[in-house]
Amino acid sequence: MLVLTPPMGWNSWNTFGENINEKVVMDSADTLVSTGLAAAGYNYIVIDDCWSLRERGEDGRIVPDPVKFPHGMKYVADYVHSKGLKFGMYSCAGMLTCAGYPASFDHEFIDAATFAEWGVDYLKYDYCFHPSTVPGPVLYKRMAVALANCGRDIVFSACSWGSDETKKWIKQTGANLWRTTGDINDSWRSIKELSLIAGDAITYGSINCYPDMDMLVTGMKGVGNVGFAGCTDAEYRLHYSLWALLGSPLMIGCDIRQMDDFTRETLLNLEVIAINQDPDYNQAYDASAYGVTFQDAEKNEHPIYVRQLSNGDLAIGFFNLSDQPTSRWNSYLALDRIGLPESTGKTLEMKELWTGETFKVTNGIFGETIAPHSCRLFRAKVVNA
Ligand code: GLA
C-alpha cells in the first residue's frame, strides 16, 4: 500500500512495556482525540509487544491475553476506529517476539489473516529470535507478501534496528518504514547517540519507505518501560525537532494521559509537524561546514540540517549535541552552501518555530549561539536580499 507521509501516532512500548491492557489502549485513543493530537495528524494507536498468551491456540492462531484484553482485539480495533483512528499491532519475524511471546516465523499468512480479521491497519514487525537459515530480506518479504494478500491495507513497519544493512534492501520488501537503529531510551545519552548516526540512514528514505528513528521519548520524564534518566525540556525539544525535520515517523511514546503543558506544546506545534509531513518528502542534508567538508559526519556535534519544502521554503535546524554552547564559528550557515550565492540577489526571511521570532539574513551568512543540548528550528522563505 502507498503511505504518502511518515506515519504519526502513539505506541505502547516506551511507557507501558508488558503492562498493557485494553483500558490503557482505549484511554489513549480517547486522549489522542481530546487533546487535539489526532487532529494534528497522530492517528495510529499501536499496541507493541506482550499482548498475547505465551502459546498459540489449537487452531494455530495467536491468542490475545484474556486478562489484558478481555474482549479480544477486534473489540479494541472497533473502538479505535470509532474514534476516527487507525489500529496498529506488533509481531516479529522470528520464532518469538523480543519479549518471548509467539511470533510469526512460518505463520506469516495465518497471522496476516488474523490481523486483517481484527481490523489491524499497521503492523510493526520485529527481528528477534529469527532463524539463521533464512536471510533477513527474505523474512521481511515473507510477511510483506502475506500482508499484501490478506485482503486489508496494512502499513508494514519493519523493525530490524538497521542491522544487516536493512537500509539497502528494505525497499525491495514493500515495507513502508524501517527502524534505522537499536532501541531508544529516555536519556540524553540515547538521544545524542541516535542523532549522531541519523544522517546516514535518511539518505535511503523516500515517500512510502520512511526511516524510523524510533518512537519518541518526549514527555516521558523518566517514567515507564524505557524511562531511564529522563531528559530536560530542551533535550526533548531537540529530539522532537530532529526527528520531525529528518522525516522520521512521529510515534509518541509517553503516557499522553499525563502530558504536561510543555510536552503538549512540543507535540502539537503544527508548523513543525508540517515540515515532517511535507508532501515532497525531500531529504534533509547537513549544511554545516563540517557536514559539507568532512566524510565522518557521525562526529559532527553541530549539524545544521536543511530540507527543501514543497512551497519553495526551506526548513533549517541548528542542533547542538555537545556540552558547550556553540559559537558563530562552529555553527553558522553560509547561504551559498544551500544554493543561494550572492549572485542570486536572494536571501532568507527566517521564522523560528518554537519562539516565533523572525528576522532576515544579511551578508549571505548567519550564525547561531546555541545552548548545549538545544536547537533552533526555522522555516525560511526565499526573498530579495
Ligand atoms: C525491540 C524493538 C522495540 C520493542 C521491543 C518489544 O527491542 O526494537 O521497539 O518493540 O522489541 O519487545
Coordinates of C-alpha atoms and ligand atoms in Angstrom, one line a residue:
M1 CA 0.0 0.0 0.0
L2 CA 1.0 3.6 -0.6
V3 CA 1.8 5.7 2.5
L4 CA 2.3 9.3 1.4
T5 CA 3.9 10.9 4.5
P6 CA 5.6 9.5 7.6
P7 CA 3.1 7.8 9.9
M8 CA 2.2 9.6 13.2
G9 CA 0.6 8.2 16.3
W10 CA 1.2 6.6 19.7
N11 CA 2.9 3.3 20.6
S12 CA 2.6 1.5 23.9
W13 CA 6.1 0.3 24.3
N14 CA 8.2 3.2 25.7
T15 CA 5.9 3.8 28.7
F16 CA 3.9 0.6 29.2
G17 CA 6.1 -2.3 28.0
E18 CA 4.4 -5.5 29.1
N19 CA 1.9 -3.6 31.3
I20 CA -0.6 -3.0 28.5
N21 CA -4.3 -3.7 28.5
E22 CA -7.5 -2.7 26.9
K23 CA -8.1 0.2 29.2
V24 CA -4.7 1.8 28.6
V25 CA -5.2 1.5 24.8
M26 CA -8.7 2.8 24.7
D27 CA -8.0 5.6 27.2
S28 CA -5.0 6.6 25.0
A29 CA -7.3 6.6 21.9
D30 CA -9.7 8.9 23.8
T31 CA -6.8 11.2 24.8
L32 CA -5.4 11.4 21.2
V33 CA -8.7 12.8 20.2
S34 CA -9.5 15.0 23.2
T35 CA -6.1 16.7 23.3
G36 CA -6.1 17.6 19.6
L37 CA -3.2 15.2 18.8
A38 CA -5.4 13.2 16.4
A39 CA -6.5 16.4 14.6
A40 CA -2.8 17.3 14.3
G41 CA -2.1 14.1 12.5
Y42 CA -1.3 11.5 15.2
N43 CA -3.8 8.9 14.1
Y44 CA -2.3 5.5 14.7
I45 CA -2.7 3.7 18.1
V46 CA -0.1 0.9 18.1
I47 CA 0.0 -2.0 20.6
D48 CA 3.6 -3.2 20.9
D49 CA 4.9 -6.5 22.3
C50 CA 3.4 -8.6 25.1
W51 CA -0.3 -8.6 24.0
S52 CA -0.8 -12.3 23.6
L53 CA -0.7 -15.6 25.5
R54 CA 2.6 -17.5 25.5
E55 CA 1.2 -20.3 23.3
R56 CA -0.8 -20.2 20.1
G57 CA -4.3 -21.7 20.2
E58 CA -5.2 -25.1 18.8
D59 CA -6.2 -23.5 15.5
G60 CA -2.6 -22.2 15.2
R61 CA -3.6 -18.6 15.8
I62 CA -2.0 -16.2 18.3
V63 CA -4.4 -15.6 21.2
P64 CA -4.8 -12.2 22.8
D65 CA -4.1 -12.4 26.6
P66 CA -7.6 -12.6 28.1
V67 CA -6.6 -10.8 31.2
K68 CA -5.1 -7.8 29.3
F69 CA -7.7 -7.8 26.5
P70 CA -10.8 -9.5 27.9
H71 CA -13.0 -8.5 24.9
G72 CA -10.4 -9.6 22.3
M73 CA -8.7 -7.5 19.7
K74 CA -11.5 -6.8 17.3
Y75 CA -13.3 -5.1 20.1
V76 CA -10.3 -2.8 20.7
A77 CA -9.8 -2.2 17.0
D78 CA -13.5 -1.3 16.6
Y79 CA -13.2 1.1 19.5
V80 CA -10.1 2.8 18.0
H81 CA -11.8 3.0 14.6
S82 CA -14.9 4.5 16.2
K83 CA -12.7 7.4 17.3
G84 CA -11.6 8.0 13.7
L85 CA -8.2 6.5 14.4
K86 CA -6.2 3.6 13.0
F87 CA -5.2 0.5 14.8
G88 CA -1.7 -1.0 14.9
M89 CA -0.2 -4.2 16.3
Y90 CA 3.1 -5.9 16.7
S91 CA 4.7 -9.2 15.7
C92 CA 8.2 -10.4 14.9
A93 CA 10.0 -12.2 12.0
G94 CA 11.4 -14.8 14.4
M95 CA 10.1 -17.7 16.4
L96 CA 9.4 -15.5 19.4
T97 CA 8.9 -11.8 19.9
C98 CA 11.7 -9.8 21.7
A99 CA 9.8 -10.3 24.9
G100 CA 9.3 -14.0 24.3
Y101 CA 5.8 -14.3 23.0
P102 CA 4.7 -16.2 19.9
A103 CA 5.9 -14.6 16.7
S104 CA 5.2 -15.0 13.0
F105 CA 8.0 -17.1 11.5
D106 CA 6.4 -19.8 9.5
H107 CA 2.9 -18.4 10.4
E108 CA 3.0 -15.3 8.3
F109 CA -0.1 -16.0 6.3
I110 CA -2.3 -17.1 9.2
D111 CA -1.1 -14.1 11.3
A112 CA -1.7 -11.6 8.5
A113 CA -5.2 -13.1 8.0
T114 CA -5.9 -12.8 11.7
F115 CA -4.7 -9.2 11.9
A116 CA -6.9 -8.4 8.9
E117 CA -9.9 -10.0 10.5
W118 CA -9.4 -8.0 13.7
G119 CA -9.2 -4.7 11.6
V120 CA -5.5 -4.0 12.0
D121 CA -4.2 -1.1 9.9
Y122 CA -0.5 -1.2 10.8
L123 CA 1.9 -3.9 11.7
K124 CA 5.3 -3.3 13.5
Y125 CA 7.5 -6.3 12.7
D126 CA 10.5 -7.0 14.9
Y127 CA 13.7 -9.1 14.3
C128 CA 14.3 -11.1 17.5
F129 CA 14.9 -14.9 17.5
H130 CA 14.9 -15.2 13.7
P131 CA 16.4 -18.3 12.2
S132 CA 19.9 -18.0 10.9
T133 CA 18.9 -20.2 7.9
V134 CA 16.7 -17.6 6.3
P135 CA 18.2 -14.2 5.4
G136 CA 16.6 -11.0 6.9
P137 CA 15.5 -9.7 3.5
V138 CA 13.6 -12.9 2.9
L139 CA 12.0 -12.9 6.3
Y140 CA 10.6 -9.4 5.7
K141 CA 9.5 -10.4 2.2
R142 CA 7.6 -13.3 3.7
M143 CA 5.4 -11.1 5.8
A144 CA 5.2 -8.4 3.1
V145 CA 3.7 -10.9 0.7
A146 CA 1.3 -12.2 3.4
L147 CA 0.1 -8.7 4.2
A148 CA -0.3 -7.8 0.5
N149 CA -2.6 -10.8 0.2
C150 CA -4.6 -10.5 3.4
G151 CA -7.4 -8.5 1.9
R152 CA -6.8 -5.4 4.0
D153 CA -4.5 -2.4 3.7
I154 CA -1.9 -2.8 6.5
V155 CA 1.0 -0.4 6.8
F156 CA 4.2 -2.6 7.2
S157 CA 6.6 -1.2 9.8
A158 CA 9.9 -3.1 9.7
C159 CA 11.9 -3.1 12.9
S160 CA 15.2 -4.8 12.3
W161 CA 17.2 -2.0 14.1
G162 CA 19.2 -1.1 10.9
S163 CA 21.0 -4.4 11.2
D164 CA 22.3 -6.5 8.3
E165 CA 22.3 -3.2 6.3
T166 CA 18.5 -3.0 6.3
K167 CA 18.6 0.3 4.5
K168 CA 20.0 -1.3 1.4
W169 CA 17.2 -4.0 0.9
I170 CA 14.2 -2.8 2.8
K171 CA 12.5 -1.1 -0.2
Q172 CA 12.5 -4.5 -2.0
T173 CA 10.3 -5.9 0.7
G174 CA 7.4 -3.4 0.4
A175 CA 7.9 -2.2 3.9
N176 CA 6.5 1.4 4.4
L177 CA 9.0 2.3 7.1
W178 CA 12.1 0.7 8.7
R179 CA 13.8 1.2 12.0
T180 CA 17.2 2.7 11.4
T181 CA 18.8 1.9 14.8
G182 CA 18.7 0.0 18.0
D183 CA 16.2 1.0 20.7
I184 CA 15.9 4.5 22.1
N185 CA 15.6 5.1 25.8
D186 CA 14.6 8.2 27.8
S187 CA 18.0 9.7 28.3
W188 CA 20.2 12.4 26.7
R189 CA 22.8 9.8 26.0
S190 CA 20.4 7.8 23.9
I191 CA 19.1 10.8 22.0
K192 CA 22.6 12.0 21.3
E193 CA 23.7 8.6 20.1
L194 CA 20.8 8.2 17.7
S195 CA 21.1 11.8 16.5
L196 CA 24.8 11.4 15.6
I197 CA 24.1 8.4 13.4
A198 CA 20.8 9.6 11.8
G199 CA 22.3 11.4 8.8
D200 CA 23.4 8.1 7.2
A201 CA 20.1 6.2 7.1
I202 CA 17.9 9.2 6.0
T203 CA 19.6 9.2 2.6
Y204 CA 17.9 5.9 1.9
G205 CA 14.4 7.2 2.8
S206 CA 11.7 8.1 0.3
I207 CA 8.0 8.5 0.0
N208 CA 6.4 5.2 1.0
C209 CA 9.5 3.9 2.8
Y210 CA 10.4 6.1 5.8
P211 CA 13.5 6.0 8.1
D212 CA 12.1 5.3 11.5
M213 CA 14.4 6.8 14.1
D214 CA 12.3 5.0 16.9
M215 CA 9.4 6.1 19.0
L216 CA 9.6 9.5 20.7
V217 CA 10.6 9.8 24.3
T218 CA 9.4 13.4 24.5
G219 CA 7.4 13.9 27.7
M220 CA 8.4 10.6 29.4
K221 CA 10.3 12.3 32.2
G222 CA 12.0 9.1 33.3
V223 CA 8.7 7.3 33.8
G224 CA 7.9 3.9 32.3
N225 CA 9.4 1.0 30.5
V226 CA 12.3 2.8 28.8
G227 CA 12.2 5.6 31.4
F228 CA 15.9 5.7 32.3
A229 CA 17.2 9.1 33.4
G230 CA 14.7 11.3 31.7
C231 CA 15.7 14.5 29.7
T232 CA 15.4 18.2 30.1
D233 CA 12.7 20.1 28.2
A234 CA 15.4 21.5 25.8
E235 CA 16.6 18.0 25.1
Y236 CA 13.1 16.7 24.4
R237 CA 12.6 19.6 22.1
L238 CA 15.8 18.9 20.2
H239 CA 14.8 15.3 19.9
Y240 CA 11.4 16.1 18.5
S241 CA 12.8 18.8 16.2
L242 CA 15.4 16.5 14.7
W243 CA 13.0 13.5 14.2
A244 CA 10.5 15.9 12.6
L245 CA 13.0 17.6 10.3
L246 CA 14.7 14.5 9.2
G247 CA 11.3 12.9 8.1
S248 CA 11.1 10.2 10.7
P249 CA 7.7 8.8 11.6
L250 CA 6.5 10.5 14.8
M251 CA 5.2 7.9 17.2
I252 CA 4.6 9.3 20.7
G253 CA 5.9 7.1 23.5
C254 CA 4.9 9.0 26.7
D255 CA 1.7 8.5 28.7
I256 CA -0.4 11.0 26.8
R257 CA -3.0 10.9 29.6
Q258 CA -0.5 12.7 31.8
M259 CA 1.2 15.2 29.5
D260 CA 2.3 18.5 30.9
D261 CA 2.0 21.8 29.0
F262 CA 5.5 21.7 27.6
T263 CA 5.0 18.3 26.2
R264 CA 1.7 19.2 24.7
E265 CA 3.1 22.3 23.1
T266 CA 6.0 20.4 21.7
L267 CA 3.9 17.6 20.2
L268 CA 1.3 20.0 18.9
N269 CA 3.4 22.6 17.1
L270 CA 1.6 22.4 13.8
E271 CA 4.4 24.3 11.9
V272 CA 6.9 21.7 12.9
I273 CA 4.5 18.9 12.0
A274 CA 4.0 20.5 8.6
I275 CA 7.8 20.2 8.0
N276 CA 7.7 16.5 8.9
Q277 CA 4.6 15.9 6.7
D278 CA 5.8 18.0 3.7
P279 CA 4.3 16.3 0.7
D280 CA 7.5 16.4 -1.4
Y281 CA 9.5 14.5 1.2
N282 CA 12.8 15.8 0.1
Q283 CA 15.8 14.5 2.0
A284 CA 17.4 16.7 4.6
Y285 CA 21.2 17.3 4.4
D286 CA 23.8 18.6 6.7
A287 CA 24.8 22.1 5.5
S288 CA 27.2 22.9 8.4
A289 CA 30.8 23.4 7.3
Y290 CA 31.6 20.0 8.9
G291 CA 28.8 18.3 7.0
V292 CA 29.9 19.7 3.7
T293 CA 33.6 19.2 4.2
F294 CA 34.1 16.1 6.2
Q295 CA 33.2 12.5 5.5
D296 CA 32.8 11.3 9.1
A297 CA 29.5 13.1 9.7
E298 CA 28.9 10.9 12.8
K299 CA 31.4 13.0 14.7
N300 CA 29.6 16.3 14.0
E301 CA 28.0 17.6 17.2
H302 CA 26.7 20.7 15.5
P303 CA 24.8 19.6 12.4
I304 CA 22.7 22.2 10.5
Y305 CA 20.0 20.1 8.7
V306 CA 18.3 21.8 5.8
R307 CA 15.3 20.5 3.9
Q308 CA 13.7 21.9 0.7
L309 CA 10.0 22.2 1.2
S310 CA 7.3 21.8 -1.4
N311 CA 6.2 25.5 -1.5
G312 CA 9.8 26.8 -2.0
D313 CA 10.5 27.4 1.6
L314 CA 13.4 25.7 3.4
A315 CA 13.4 24.1 6.8
I316 CA 16.6 24.7 8.7
G317 CA 17.6 23.2 12.1
F318 CA 20.7 24.2 14.1
F319 CA 21.5 21.4 16.6
N320 CA 24.0 21.5 19.4
L321 CA 24.7 17.9 20.6
S322 CA 27.8 19.0 22.5
D323 CA 28.1 20.0 26.2
Q324 CA 29.4 23.5 25.3
P325 CA 27.4 26.4 23.7
T326 CA 28.1 26.8 20.0
S327 CA 29.8 29.9 18.8
R328 CA 29.3 31.6 15.4
W329 CA 32.4 29.9 14.1
N330 CA 31.3 26.3 14.7
S331 CA 27.6 26.8 14.0
Y332 CA 27.0 29.1 11.0
L333 CA 25.2 28.7 7.8
A334 CA 26.6 30.2 4.6
L335 CA 23.7 30.6 2.1
D336 CA 25.8 29.7 -0.8
R337 CA 26.0 26.1 0.6
I338 CA 22.3 25.7 0.2
G339 CA 22.0 27.1 -3.3
L340 CA 21.7 30.9 -2.6
P341 CA 25.1 32.5 -3.5
E342 CA 25.2 36.3 -3.6
S343 CA 24.8 36.4 -7.4
T344 CA 21.2 35.2 -7.0
G345 CA 20.3 38.5 -5.2
K346 CA 18.3 36.5 -2.7
T347 CA 18.3 35.8 1.0
L348 CA 16.2 34.2 3.6
E349 CA 13.4 35.5 5.8
M350 CA 13.6 33.3 8.9
K351 CA 10.9 32.2 11.4
E352 CA 12.0 30.2 14.5
L353 CA 9.2 27.7 15.0
W354 CA 9.5 27.4 18.8
T355 CA 9.7 31.1 19.7
G356 CA 8.0 32.7 16.8
E357 CA 11.0 35.1 16.4
T358 CA 11.5 36.4 12.8
F359 CA 14.5 38.1 11.1
K360 CA 16.1 38.5 7.7
V361 CA 19.6 37.1 6.9
T362 CA 22.1 39.7 5.8
N363 CA 25.5 39.3 4.1
G364 CA 24.8 35.8 3.0
I365 CA 25.7 34.1 6.3
F366 CA 24.3 33.7 9.7
G367 CA 25.5 32.1 12.9
E368 CA 23.6 31.0 15.9
T369 CA 24.8 30.7 19.5
I370 CA 23.0 27.6 20.8
A371 CA 23.0 26.4 24.3
P372 CA 24.3 22.8 25.0
H373 CA 21.7 20.1 24.1
S374 CA 19.5 22.6 22.4
C375 CA 18.3 23.5 18.9
R376 CA 16.8 26.3 16.8
L377 CA 14.4 25.2 14.1
F378 CA 13.4 27.6 11.3
R379 CA 11.1 27.8 8.4
A380 CA 12.8 30.1 5.9
K381 CA 11.3 32.0 2.9
V382 CA 13.4 32.9 -0.1
V383 CA 13.2 36.7 -0.6
N384 CA 15.0 39.5 -2.3
A385 CA 18.2 40.5 -0.5
Ligands
GLA1 C1 12.5 -4.5 20.3 C2 12.1 -3.2 19.5 C3 11.3 -2.3 20.4 C4 10.2 -3.0 21.1 C5 10.6 -4.3 21.8 C6 9.5 -5.1 22.3 O1 13.5 -4.2 21.2 O2 13.1 -2.6 18.9 O3 10.9 -1.1 19.7 O4 9.2 -3.3 20.1 O5 11.4 -5.1 20.9 O6 9.9 -6.3 22.9

